[in-house]
Amino acid sequence: MQDTKQQWFKEAKFGLFIHWGLYALLAGEYNGKKTDRIAEWIMNDLDIPAEEYEKLAAQFNPVEFDADGIVRKAKEWGMKYIVFTSKHHEGFAMWDSKCSDYNVVKATPYGRDIVRQFREACDRHGMKLGFYYSQAQDWHDPDGYMHRKDNSGKNYRAYLERKCFPQLRELLTEYGEVALIWFDTPMGTTREESQEMVDLVKRLQPNCIVSGRIGNGLGEYMTTGDNFIPRLPYEGDWEVPATLNDTWGFNKDDHNWKDAEEIIHLLVKINSRGGNYLLNIGPEASGHVPEESIKILDEVGKYVNENEEAIFGTKRVGIYAYELDWGMLTRKDHKLYVHVFKPRRRVELLNIGNRITGAYLVADKRPLEFETGATCEGCSSIEVEVPEEYFDRKNYSICLEMEE
Ligand code: JFZ
């Protein structure tokens, strides 16, 4: 394949999603009532009227927010891009928007532009930055779509022209190079309206990628559901947005964290099938990132850094039906990477068509002994010797070099 503007996305493999807005103040609970769903949906799910909900802005003062610290962490974890919720369904802009005062600079005691702080931090650390923008659902604007509510009588066109298009224009002209716009569920948006959004993006920043959830078949890559991994080989570019617990926005009562090992295995599984993993953190209202998520990602980051060669720039393994119960494969050019998830003394693969010319441990490049053989006419096997100090270890990778 030729290099395209999307080449970085094909190679990225691992990114950080950040869900942060006024909903972090409620943290899953409003007037003594708890939501049993994702916390950023609390306004919709607990039927909080816009006039009530918007009062939250007066309490938003995230003195612990540290864009630089978050971007540095993402870098440390081996992530290649960040997607930040510039405006979620609640309708609140996390930047100094000129076309709606319902924004972090005008409506909060904090008064500082969050998007700009992320922009500057990403520039300092050479990190790609994309913006999540809820194009159709805007629960604050009287003409924005609501979910499972009566939307008749709304002038969606007026909302598009008053808020959606102008805000997209701001994000794409005042905040540097935007890696992608992560549009979300189109709801009633027509194909023509979605096309207008795409045209606007492309006119302002031709290299900015449009996410699958623009809908109407106009996305430039496929976005799956939370932690959903496609079962069949998918040729195009795709991404799995995913939570570490069961919510995107911060919920003080959600402690259902996946462990680092599970995340590592999911990352490798997604990569082996050709996708990117966009993992979410949901900062608290203070700006503080929940310790649990930092702890998990610190551990995931160790694997990613030690095995980066077997992760970044890898392509879908054609034979991903090749299911191992102790590991998974990724591939890059003439290298096949075996990610070992369970302790063993020898790593055996059967019927890899290509001739293997070398093997090494990815973490320190040390060459490994291997033996090839035939178990039957037309069959082949390769057995790699695991170094003794790795006999009891799991979660490391081995590279098999294949004949060109
Ligand atoms: C959407 C949002 O509603 C949610 O709050 C969060 O931002 C998430 C990343 O995106 O939720 C969706 C939308 C579509 C699917 C799944 C979750 N889907 O198509 O499977």
CSV table of N, CA and C in Angstrom, one decimal, residues 20 23 84-95 102 115 131-139 141 159 163-164 167 171 182:
chain,number,residue,atom,x,y,z
A,20,TRP,N,-14.0,13.7,29.5
A,20,TRP,CA,-14.0,14.6,30.6
A,20,TRP,C,-14.9,15.8,30.2
A,23,TYR,N,-20.0,16.2,33.5
A,23,TYR,CA,-20.5,14.9,34.2
A,23,TYR,C,-19.6,14.4,35.2
A,84,PHE,N,-9.5,13.5,22.7
A,84,PHE,CA,-10.1,14.2,23.8
A,84,PHE,C,-11.6,14.7,23.5
A,85,THR,N,-12.5,14.5,24.5
A,85,THR,CA,-13.9,14.9,24.3
A,85,THR,C,-14.0,16.4,24.3
A,86,SER,N,-13.9,17.0,23.2
A,86,SER,CA,-14.0,18.5,23.1
A,86,SER,C,-15.4,18.9,23.5
A,87,LYS,N,-16.4,18.2,23.0
A,87,LYS,CA,-17.8,18.4,23.4
A,87,LYS,C,-18.5,17.1,23.4
A,88,HIS,N,-19.0,16.6,24.5
A,88,HIS,CA,-19.8,15.3,24.6
A,88,HIS,C,-21.3,15.6,24.4
A,89,HIS,N,-22.1,14.6,24.5
A,89,HIS,CA,-23.5,14.8,24.3
A,89,HIS,C,-24.1,15.9,25.2
A,90,GLU,N,-23.5,16.1,26.4
A,90,GLU,CA,-24.1,17.2,27.3
A,90,GLU,C,-24.0,18.6,26.7
A,91,GLY,N,-23.2,18.8,25.6
A,91,GLY,CA,-23.2,20.0,24.9
A,91,GLY,C,-22.2,21.1,25.4
A,92,PHE,N,-21.4,20.7,26.4
A,92,PHE,CA,-20.5,21.7,27.0
A,92,PHE,C,-19.2,21.6,26.3
A,93,ALA,N,-18.7,22.8,25.9
A,93,ALA,CA,-17.4,22.9,25.1
A,93,ALA,C,-16.3,23.0,26.1
A,94,MET,N,-15.3,22.2,25.9
A,94,MET,CA,-14.1,22.2,26.8
A,94,MET,C,-13.0,23.2,26.3
A,95,TRP,N,-13.5,24.1,25.4
A,95,TRP,CA,-12.5,25.1,24.9
A,95,TRP,C,-13.2,26.5,24.9
A,102,TYR,N,-21.7,28.4,26.6
A,102,TYR,CA,-21.7,27.2,27.5
A,102,TYR,C,-20.3,26.5,27.2
A,115,VAL,N,-8.9,22.4,25.9
A,115,VAL,CA,-8.4,21.9,24.6
A,115,VAL,C,-7.0,22.5,24.3
A,131,PHE,N,-10.0,15.2,18.2
A,131,PHE,CA,-11.1,15.6,19.1
A,131,PHE,C,-12.3,14.8,18.9
A,132,TYR,N,-12.8,14.3,20.0
A,132,TYR,CA,-14.2,13.7,20.0
A,132,TYR,C,-15.1,14.9,19.9
A,133,TYR,N,-16.1,14.9,19.0
A,133,TYR,CA,-17.1,15.9,18.9
A,133,TYR,C,-18.5,15.3,18.7
A,134,SER,N,-19.4,15.4,19.6
A,134,SER,CA,-20.7,14.9,19.5
A,134,SER,C,-21.5,15.8,18.5
A,135,GLN,N,-21.7,15.3,17.3
A,135,GLN,CA,-22.2,16.2,16.2
A,135,GLN,C,-23.7,16.2,16.3
A,136,ALA,N,-24.4,15.1,16.6
A,136,ALA,CA,-25.9,15.1,16.5
A,136,ALA,C,-26.5,15.3,17.9
A,137,GLN,N,-26.1,14.5,18.9
A,137,GLN,CA,-26.7,14.7,20.2
A,137,GLN,C,-26.0,15.9,20.8
A,138,ASP,N,-26.9,16.8,21.2
A,138,ASP,CA,-26.5,18.0,22.0
A,138,ASP,C,-27.7,18.2,22.9
A,139,TRP,N,-27.5,17.8,24.2
A,139,TRP,CA,-28.7,17.8,25.1
A,139,TRP,C,-28.9,19.2,25.7
A,141,ASP,N,-28.4,22.2,23.7
A,141,ASP,CA,-29.0,23.1,22.7
A,141,ASP,C,-30.5,22.7,22.4
A,159,TYR,N,-29.6,24.2,14.7
A,159,TYR,CA,-28.5,23.8,15.6
A,159,TYR,C,-27.2,23.6,14.8
A,163,LYS,N,-24.3,26.1,16.0
A,163,LYS,CA,-23.4,25.5,16.9
A,163,LYS,C,-22.4,24.5,16.3
A,164,CYS,N,-23.0,23.4,15.7
A,164,CYS,CA,-22.1,22.3,15.2
A,164,CYS,C,-21.1,22.8,14.2
A,167,GLN,N,-18.5,25.4,15.6
A,167,GLN,CA,-17.6,24.8,16.6
A,167,GLN,C,-16.6,24.0,16.0
A,171,LEU,N,-12.5,24.4,16.2
A,171,LEU,CA,-11.5,23.3,16.5
A,171,LEU,C,-10.5,23.1,15.4
A,182,TRP,N,-13.3,12.6,16.0
A,182,TRP,CA,-14.0,11.4,16.4
A,182,TRP,C,-15.5,11.8,16.6
